[in-house]
């Protein structure tokens, strides 16, 4: 099927220097920078060229990284879509709001500001383009701070097809322009990623003369595996271990072209230097992928998306599920070409934006993330770290990272024992040290349980069921005995 091509392509976005010189940026850009948050879907650690992989082609994303700072230990707050987005859009551990997994009754309280609501209160024009997936009680985008919305409300969608009204299959749900359903995608021979890019570019073009905030929540590179005509042929030169990787690289290239179109639009209007851009994936590589059986891949056997050298997949609290690509691009304040080595989180995006405006959070929960810019631009902070400890709880899976030590339990892709890894020596999680460093393992388990004891249980969700409900009453889960019991049962 032929589909429409991007309104702006790599060969069509160049503008002459004379034309650029004629366009004057807003006078208030230094005090009111534009803000763009690009959140991709299921893009693994090995799915960007700037991480050193040559079987993927992402030149515009790589250029974004080269022009700013990229992070080698960047984590999301959950290994699946909806809770990850809830954490990123609030700067708060989503578990504190009772959100542990993907379910329709996810609920971000109205009293907890979303990123768009914060920016709207600061006088910005706000746009949300793409995937919402925030749960029904949270409200729709236009009810939660979006002046403009174009996209779909659920968690998954076909790239080539959609319905004109609700009531059909969820992955064929209508696209909405604000609250009005759009004509079906197939009527314009469209492709979802390109449509989202065109709408994001259009939003910028409409607001070049005023401060704007754009959350571009791309559905790419989530399945289904569908690629517009011409993209696979553009990657004939790519050396791949499996032809399915070339297909996936083509799907990624549509996304990358979109990043190029976005940057070209900013360049055209002299807005690039004073636009604060975040680029991040919502979780790691999906284990289910490919056209050939078995579609559920094992470590080292992926044919499409890749977690790189890391263990685990989307849904796990192993690194492959939670360590993702992350870039901050802000030429006015962040020098180009930086690689930041310390642990950061998607929870840091909203506090980093808020700090630019001295925004004070008036909400049920304070930020769990931190302002990252002082760590990137202030030499006095060059030896300090944004986070000492990070926590994860996604359905049954959990983890804690404290300094170089990580304790984790997963219901898949592992032995279902509580495992301990030294991330400085073993970031690939190959060597479980729970037995040889039992005291560290126990201390981390107690530290995790103390954190989890403060969290509510969402009455609309049965998960998680394996938390230590009585920790605050003095009950301790003995790691050594727990592991011995699991080992004997297997």
Coordinates of C-alpha atoms in Angstrom, one line a residue:
X1 CA 0.0 0.0 0.0
X2 CA 1.3 3.4 -0.9
X3 CA 1.0 6.0 1.8
X4 CA 1.6 9.7 2.0
X5 CA 5.1 11.0 2.5
X6 CA 6.2 13.5 5.1
X7 CA 5.5 17.1 4.5
X8 CA 9.1 17.8 5.4
X9 CA 11.8 15.3 4.3
X10 CA 15.5 15.2 4.7
X11 CA 16.0 16.5 1.2
X12 CA 13.2 19.1 1.3
X13 CA 13.8 20.8 4.6
X14 CA 16.9 22.9 3.7
X15 CA 16.3 26.6 3.8
X16 CA 18.7 29.2 2.5
X17 CA 20.7 31.3 4.9
X18 CA 19.2 34.4 3.4
X19 CA 15.7 33.1 4.1
X20 CA 16.6 32.3 7.7
X21 CA 18.1 35.7 8.3
X22 CA 14.8 37.3 7.4
X23 CA 13.0 35.5 10.2
X24 CA 13.4 37.0 13.6
X25 CA 12.8 34.8 16.7
X26 CA 10.6 36.0 19.5
X27 CA 12.2 38.6 21.8
X28 CA 11.2 36.7 25.0
X29 CA 12.8 33.3 24.1
X30 CA 15.5 33.5 26.7
X31 CA 12.9 33.8 29.5
X32 CA 10.2 31.8 27.9
X33 CA 11.9 29.0 25.9
X34 CA 9.7 26.6 23.9
X35 CA 9.5 23.1 25.3
X36 CA 9.2 19.9 23.3
X37 CA 8.9 16.4 24.9
X38 CA 9.3 13.5 22.4
X39 CA 8.3 10.2 23.9
X40 CA 8.7 7.2 21.6
X41 CA 7.2 3.8 22.1
X42 CA 9.1 0.5 22.7
X43 CA 12.4 1.9 21.3
X44 CA 15.1 -0.2 22.8
X45 CA 18.7 0.7 23.9
X46 CA 20.0 -0.8 20.7
X47 CA 17.6 1.1 18.4
X48 CA 19.6 4.3 18.0
X49 CA 22.8 4.8 16.1
X50 CA 24.4 7.1 18.6
X51 CA 24.7 4.2 21.1
X52 CA 27.1 2.7 18.6
X53 CA 24.9 0.4 16.6
X54 CA 25.4 0.3 12.9
X55 CA 22.4 -2.0 12.0
X56 CA 20.0 0.9 12.6
X57 CA 19.8 4.2 10.7
X58 CA 18.7 7.2 12.9
X59 CA 20.7 10.2 11.5
X60 CA 18.4 12.9 12.9
X61 CA 18.1 11.4 16.3
X62 CA 21.9 11.0 16.3
X63 CA 22.3 14.7 15.4
X64 CA 20.0 15.6 18.3
X65 CA 22.2 13.7 20.6
X66 CA 25.4 15.2 19.2
X67 CA 23.9 18.7 19.6
X68 CA 23.1 18.1 23.2
X69 CA 23.6 15.7 26.1
X70 CA 22.7 12.0 26.0
X71 CA 22.5 9.8 29.0
X72 CA 24.1 6.3 29.3
X73 CA 22.1 5.3 32.4
X74 CA 18.7 6.7 31.8
X75 CA 15.7 4.9 33.2
X76 CA 11.9 5.1 32.9
X77 CA 9.8 4.6 36.0
X78 CA 8.0 1.5 34.5
X79 CA 8.7 -1.0 31.9
X80 CA 5.4 -0.7 30.1
X81 CA 3.5 2.2 28.5
X82 CA 0.8 3.7 30.7
X83 CA 2.6 3.8 34.1
X84 CA 5.8 5.0 32.4
X85 CA 3.8 7.9 30.8
X86 CA 2.1 8.7 34.1
X87 CA 5.5 9.0 35.9
X88 CA 7.0 11.1 33.1
X89 CA 4.1 13.5 32.8
X90 CA 3.9 14.2 36.6
X91 CA 7.5 13.9 37.8
X92 CA 6.1 11.6 40.5
X93 CA 6.4 7.9 41.1
X94 CA 3.1 6.7 39.5
X95 CA 2.8 4.0 42.2
X96 CA 2.1 6.8 44.7
X97 CA -1.1 7.4 42.7
X98 CA -1.9 3.6 42.7
X99 CA -0.7 3.0 39.1
X100 CA 1.2 -0.2 38.7
X101 CA 0.5 -1.5 35.2
X102 CA -1.5 -1.1 32.0
X103 CA -5.2 -1.1 32.9
X104 CA -8.1 1.1 31.9
X105 CA -8.7 2.4 35.4
X106 CA -5.3 4.1 35.7
X107 CA -6.0 7.3 37.5
X108 CA -3.9 10.5 37.7
X109 CA -5.9 12.7 40.1
X110 CA -7.1 16.1 38.9
X111 CA -5.2 17.5 41.8
X112 CA -1.9 16.3 40.4
X113 CA -0.8 18.6 37.6
X114 CA 0.2 17.1 34.3
X115 CA 3.0 18.7 32.3
X116 CA 0.6 20.3 29.9
X117 CA -1.4 21.8 32.8
X118 CA 1.7 23.3 34.3
X119 CA 2.7 24.9 31.0
X120 CA -0.8 26.1 30.3
X121 CA -0.8 27.9 33.7
X122 CA 2.4 29.6 32.7
X123 CA 0.8 31.1 29.6
X124 CA 2.0 28.6 27.0
X125 CA 0.1 27.3 24.1
X126 CA 0.0 23.5 24.7
X127 CA -0.2 20.7 22.2
X128 CA -0.4 16.9 22.6
X129 CA 0.1 14.8 19.5
X130 CA 0.1 11.0 19.4
X131 CA -0.7 8.3 21.9
X132 CA -2.5 9.2 25.2
X133 CA -3.0 5.9 27.1
X134 CA -3.6 7.6 30.5
X135 CA -6.6 5.6 31.7
X136 CA -10.2 6.7 31.5
X137 CA -10.6 8.4 34.9
X138 CA -7.6 10.6 34.2
X139 CA -9.5 12.5 31.5
X140 CA -8.9 13.2 27.9
X141 CA -6.0 15.5 26.7
X142 CA -8.2 18.6 26.2
X143 CA -9.4 18.1 29.8
X144 CA -5.9 17.9 31.2
X145 CA -4.1 20.9 29.8
X146 CA -3.9 20.4 26.0
X147 CA -5.1 23.4 24.0
X148 CA -4.7 21.1 20.9
X149 CA -4.8 17.4 20.6
X150 CA -4.4 15.1 17.6
X151 CA -4.1 11.4 18.2
X152 CA -5.8 8.4 19.8
X153 CA -6.8 7.7 23.4
X154 CA -5.8 4.0 23.9
X155 CA -2.6 2.1 24.0
X156 CA -2.2 0.5 20.6
X157 CA -3.2 1.4 17.0
X158 CA -2.9 0.3 13.4
X159 CA -0.6 2.6 11.4
X160 CA -2.7 2.3 8.2
X161 CA -6.3 2.0 9.3
X162 CA -8.7 3.6 11.7
X163 CA -12.5 3.8 12.2
X164 CA -14.6 6.9 11.9
X165 CA -16.3 6.3 15.2
X166 CA -15.9 4.4 18.5
X167 CA -17.2 0.9 19.1
X168 CA -15.0 -1.2 16.9
X169 CA -11.7 -2.9 17.6
X170 CA -9.5 -0.9 20.0
X171 CA -6.5 -0.8 17.7
X172 CA -8.7 0.7 15.0
X173 CA -10.1 3.4 17.2
X174 CA -10.7 6.9 15.7
X175 CA -8.0 9.5 15.6
X176 CA -9.2 12.7 17.2
X177 CA -8.6 16.4 16.4
X178 CA -9.3 17.8 19.9
X179 CA -12.6 16.0 20.6
X180 CA -13.8 15.4 17.1
X181 CA -13.1 12.1 15.3
X182 CA -11.0 12.4 12.1
X183 CA -11.8 10.6 8.8
X184 CA -10.2 7.1 8.7
X185 CA -6.5 7.0 8.0
X186 CA -7.0 4.9 4.9
X187 CA -9.2 7.5 3.2
X188 CA -6.1 9.7 2.8
X189 CA -3.8 6.7 2.2
X190 CA -2.0 7.9 5.4
X191 CA 0.6 6.4 7.8
X192 CA 0.3 7.1 11.5
X193 CA 3.9 8.3 12.2
X194 CA 3.8 10.6 9.3
X195 CA 0.5 12.0 10.3
X196 CA 1.8 12.7 13.8
X197 CA 4.9 14.4 12.4
X198 CA 2.8 16.6 10.1
X199 CA 0.5 17.6 13.0
X200 CA 3.5 18.4 15.3
X201 CA 5.1 20.5 12.6
X202 CA 1.7 22.3 12.0
X203 CA 1.4 23.0 15.7
X204 CA 4.8 24.7 15.8
X205 CA 4.1 26.7 12.7
X206 CA 0.9 28.0 14.2
X207 CA 2.6 29.2 17.4
X208 CA 6.1 30.5 16.3
X209 CA 5.1 34.0 17.7
X210 CA 4.2 32.8 21.2
X211 CA 5.6 30.4 23.8
X212 CA 4.6 26.8 23.1
X213 CA 4.8 23.4 24.7
X214 CA 4.5 20.3 22.6
X215 CA 4.2 16.7 23.9
X216 CA 4.9 14.5 20.8
X217 CA 3.9 11.0 22.0
X218 CA 4.9 8.9 18.9
X219 CA 3.4 5.4 18.7
X220 CA 6.5 4.3 16.7
X221 CA 8.2 1.9 17.0
X222 CA 5.5 -0.2 18.7
X223 CA 4.0 -3.1 16.7
X224 CA 2.1 -3.7 14.4
X225 CA 5.0 -4.0 11.9
X226 CA 3.9 -1.8 9.1
X227 CA 6.2 0.4 6.9
X228 CA 5.3 2.9 4.1
X229 CA 6.5 2.3 0.6
X230 CA 10.1 3.3 -0.1
X231 CA 11.5 3.2 3.3
X232 CA 12.9 -0.4 3.2
X233 CA 14.6 0.5 -0.1
X234 CA 16.3 3.5 1.5
X235 CA 18.1 1.0 3.8
X236 CA 19.5 -1.4 1.1
X237 CA 23.0 -0.4 2.3
X238 CA 22.3 -1.5 5.9
X239 CA 24.2 -4.6 7.0
X240 CA 21.7 -6.6 9.2
X241 CA 21.8 -10.0 10.9
X242 CA 18.2 -10.7 9.9
X243 CA 15.9 -9.1 7.3
X244 CA 13.4 -8.4 10.0
X245 CA 15.9 -6.0 11.5
X246 CA 15.9 -4.1 8.2
X247 CA 12.1 -3.9 8.2
X248 CA 12.2 -2.6 11.8
X249 CA 14.9 -0.1 10.8
X250 CA 12.7 1.2 8.1
X251 CA 9.8 1.7 10.6
X252 CA 12.3 3.5 12.8
X253 CA 13.5 5.6 9.8
X254 CA 10.0 7.1 9.5
X255 CA 10.2 8.2 13.1
X256 CA 13.7 9.6 12.5
X257 CA 12.6 11.6 9.4
X258 CA 9.9 13.1 11.7
X259 CA 12.6 14.2 14.2
X260 CA 14.4 15.8 11.2
X261 CA 11.2 17.6 10.1
X262 CA 10.6 18.9 13.6
X263 CA 14.2 20.3 13.9
X264 CA 14.0 21.8 10.4
X265 CA 10.9 23.7 11.4
X266 CA 12.6 25.1 14.5
X267 CA 15.7 26.0 12.4
X268 CA 13.5 27.8 9.8
X269 CA 12.1 30.1 12.5
X270 CA 15.3 30.6 14.4
X271 CA 13.9 28.8 17.4
X272 CA 16.3 25.9 17.8
X273 CA 18.7 27.4 20.3
X274 CA 16.0 28.4 22.8
X275 CA 13.8 25.3 22.5
X276 CA 14.3 22.8 25.3
X277 CA 13.9 19.3 23.8
X278 CA 13.7 16.0 25.5
X279 CA 13.8 12.8 23.6
X280 CA 13.1 9.5 25.3
X281 CA 11.5 6.0 24.9
X282 CA 8.7 4.9 27.2
X283 CA 10.3 1.5 27.9
X284 CA 12.7 -1.0 26.4
X285 CA 12.5 -3.6 23.7
X286 CA 9.4 -5.8 23.4
X287 CA 10.1 -9.6 23.6
X288 CA 7.3 -10.3 21.1
X289 CA 8.5 -9.3 17.7
X290 CA 9.0 -10.4 14.1
X291 CA 7.0 -12.2 11.4
X292 CA 8.5 -15.7 11.9
X293 CA 7.9 -18.1 14.8
X294 CA 8.9 -18.1 17.5
X295 CA 7.9 -14.5 17.9
X296 CA 8.7 -14.4 21.6
X297 CA 12.5 -13.9 21.5
X298 CA 15.1 -14.8 24.0
X299 CA 18.2 -12.8 25.0
X300 CA 20.6 -12.5 22.0
X301 CA 17.9 -13.7 19.5
X302 CA 16.0 -10.5 18.7
X303 CA 15.3 -9.9 15.0
X304 CA 13.7 -6.5 15.2
X305 CA 14.0 -4.1 18.2
X306 CA 17.1 -4.6 20.3
X307 CA 17.9 -4.1 24.0
X308 CA 21.6 -4.0 23.0
X309 CA 23.9 -5.8 25.5
X310 CA 21.3 -5.7 28.3
X311 CA 19.3 -8.5 29.9
X312 CA 15.5 -8.6 29.8
X313 CA 12.7 -7.0 27.8
X314 CA 9.7 -4.7 28.0
X315 CA 7.8 -5.7 31.1
X316 CA 10.9 -6.7 33.1
X317 CA 12.7 -4.7 35.7
X318 CA 15.9 -6.0 34.2
X319 CA 17.9 -3.3 32.3
X320 CA 16.4 -4.3 28.9
X321 CA 13.0 -3.2 30.1
X322 CA 13.8 0.1 31.9
X323 CA 17.1 1.5 30.5
X324 CA 16.3 3.5 27.4
X325 CA 17.6 6.2 25.0
X326 CA 17.4 9.7 26.5
X327 CA 18.6 13.1 25.1
X328 CA 18.3 16.7 26.2
X329 CA 18.9 19.3 23.5
X330 CA 19.0 22.9 24.6
X331 CA 21.8 24.8 22.8
X332 CA 21.2 28.1 24.7
X333 CA 22.3 26.5 27.9
X334 CA 23.7 22.9 27.3
X335 CA 27.0 22.5 25.4
X336 CA 26.9 20.1 22.5
X337 CA 28.5 16.7 22.6
X338 CA 28.1 15.7 26.3
X339 CA 27.7 12.2 27.4
X340 CA 26.3 12.0 31.0
X341 CA 27.3 8.8 32.8
X342 CA 25.2 8.9 36.1
X343 CA 21.8 7.5 36.8
X344 CA 18.8 9.7 35.7
X345 CA 15.1 9.1 35.3
X346 CA 12.1 10.0 33.2
X347 CA 10.8 11.5 36.4
X348 CA 13.4 14.2 36.0
X349 CA 11.8 15.7 32.9
X350 CA 9.0 17.6 34.5
X351 CA 11.1 19.0 37.4
X352 CA 13.7 20.1 34.8
X353 CA 11.1 22.1 32.9
X354 CA 9.5 23.4 36.1
X355 CA 12.8 24.8 37.3
X356 CA 13.2 27.0 34.3
X357 CA 10.1 28.9 35.4
X358 CA 10.5 28.7 39.2
X359 CA 7.3 26.7 39.1
X360 CA 6.1 25.6 42.6
X361 CA 4.2 22.4 42.6
X362 CA 0.9 22.7 44.5
X363 CA -0.3 19.1 44.5
X364 CA -0.9 15.9 46.5
X365 CA 2.6 14.7 45.8
X366 CA 5.9 16.5 45.4
X367 CA 8.3 15.8 42.6
X368 CA 10.4 12.6 42.9
X369 CA 12.5 13.7 40.0
X370 CA 15.1 16.5 40.0
X371 CA 16.2 19.4 37.8
X372 CA 18.9 17.9 35.6
X373 CA 20.4 21.1 34.2
X374 CA 22.6 22.0 37.1
X375 CA 24.3 18.7 36.7
X376 CA 24.9 19.3 33.0
X377 CA 26.1 23.0 33.0
X378 CA 27.5 23.7 36.5
X379 CA 31.0 22.4 37.1
X380 CA 30.4 22.6 40.8
X381 CA 27.9 19.7 40.3
X382 CA 30.2 17.7 38.0
X383 CA 31.0 15.1 40.7
X384 CA 27.5 15.0 42.4
X385 CA 24.7 12.7 41.1
X386 CA 21.0 13.4 40.6
X387 CA 19.9 10.2 42.2
X388 CA 21.3 7.8 44.9
X389 CA 18.3 5.5 44.7
X390 CA 15.6 4.6 42.2
X391 CA 12.6 2.2 42.7
X392 CA 10.5 0.2 40.3
X393 CA 7.3 -1.7 40.8
X394 CA 5.4 -2.9 37.7
X395 CA 2.6 -5.4 38.4
X396 CA 4.5 -8.3 40.1
X397 CA 8.0 -7.2 39.1
X398 CA 10.1 -4.9 41.3
X399 CA 13.6 -3.5 41.7
X400 CA 15.7 -1.1 43.6
X401 CA 18.9 0.6 42.4
X402 CA 21.0 2.1 45.2
X403 CA 24.3 3.4 44.0
X404 CA 26.0 0.6 42.1
X405 CA 23.8 -2.2 43.6
X406 CA 20.6 -3.4 42.1
X407 CA 18.1 -5.8 43.6
X408 CA 15.4 -7.2 41.3
X409 CA 12.7 -9.8 41.0
X410 CA 10.9 -10.7 37.8
X411 CA 8.2 -13.2 36.9
X412 CA 9.6 -13.8 33.5
X413 CA 13.1 -14.1 31.8
X414 CA 14.7 -15.1 35.1
X415 CA 14.8 -17.7 37.8
X416 CA 12.1 -16.0 39.9
X417 CA 14.5 -15.7 42.8
X418 CA 15.5 -12.3 44.2
X419 CA 18.6 -11.3 42.4
X420 CA 21.5 -8.9 43.2
X421 CA 23.8 -7.3 40.7
X422 CA 26.7 -4.9 40.8
X423 CA 25.9 -2.5 38.0
X424 CA 29.4 -0.9 38.0
X425 CA 31.0 -4.3 37.2
X426 CA 28.1 -6.1 35.6
X427 CA 25.6 -3.7 33.9
X428 CA 24.5 -6.7 31.8
X429 CA 23.1 -8.6 34.9
X430 CA 25.0 -11.8 34.1
X431 CA 26.3 -12.6 37.6
X432 CA 23.7 -12.9 40.5
X433 CA 25.5 -12.0 43.8
X434 CA 22.5 -12.5 46.1
X435 CA 24.2 -15.5 47.8
X436 CA 27.7 -14.1 48.1
X437 CA 26.6 -10.7 49.2
X438 CA 23.5 -11.7 51.2
X439 CA 23.8 -8.8 53.7
X440 CA 23.6 -6.2 50.8
X441 CA 20.7 -8.1 49.3
X442 CA 18.8 -8.1 52.6
X443 CA 19.4 -4.4 53.2
X444 CA 18.2 -3.5 49.7
X445 CA 15.1 -5.7 50.1
X446 CA 14.3 -4.0 53.4
X447 CA 14.9 -0.6 51.8
X448 CA 12.6 -1.4 49.0
X449 CA 9.9 -2.8 51.3
X450 CA 10.1 0.4 53.4
X451 CA 9.4 2.5 50.3
X452 CA 6.6 0.2 49.1
X453 CA 4.9 0.3 52.5
X454 CA 4.1 4.0 51.8
X455 CA 2.3 3.2 48.5
X456 CA -1.5 2.8 48.1
X457 CA -3.1 -0.2 46.6
X458 CA -5.4 0.7 43.7
X459 CA -8.7 -0.9 44.5
X460 CA -9.5 -1.1 40.8
X461 CA -6.5 -3.3 40.2
X462 CA -5.6 -6.6 41.7
X463 CA -1.9 -6.0 41.2
X464 CA 0.7 -6.3 42.7
X465 CA 0.0 -9.3 44.9
X466 CA 3.5 -10.1 46.1
X467 CA 4.3 -7.0 48.1
X468 CA 5.3 -7.2 51.7
X469 CA 2.0 -6.0 53.1
X470 CA 3.1 -6.1 56.8
X471 CA 6.6 -4.5 56.5
X472 CA 5.4 -1.5 58.5
X473 CA 4.3 -4.0 61.2
X474 CA 7.8 -5.5 61.5
X475 CA 7.5 -8.3 59.0
X476 CA 10.7 -8.9 57.0
X477 CA 11.1 -11.0 53.8
X478 CA 14.3 -13.0 54.4
X479 CA 16.0 -13.0 51.0
X480 CA 18.1 -16.1 51.6
X481 CA 15.1 -18.2 52.8
X482 CA 12.9 -16.9 50.0
X483 CA 15.5 -17.9 47.3
X484 CA 16.0 -21.3 48.9
X485 CA 12.3 -22.0 48.8
X486 CA 12.0 -21.0 45.2
X487 CA 15.0 -23.1 44.2
X488 CA 13.6 -26.2 46.0
X489 CA 10.2 -25.7 44.3
X490 CA 11.8 -25.7 40.9

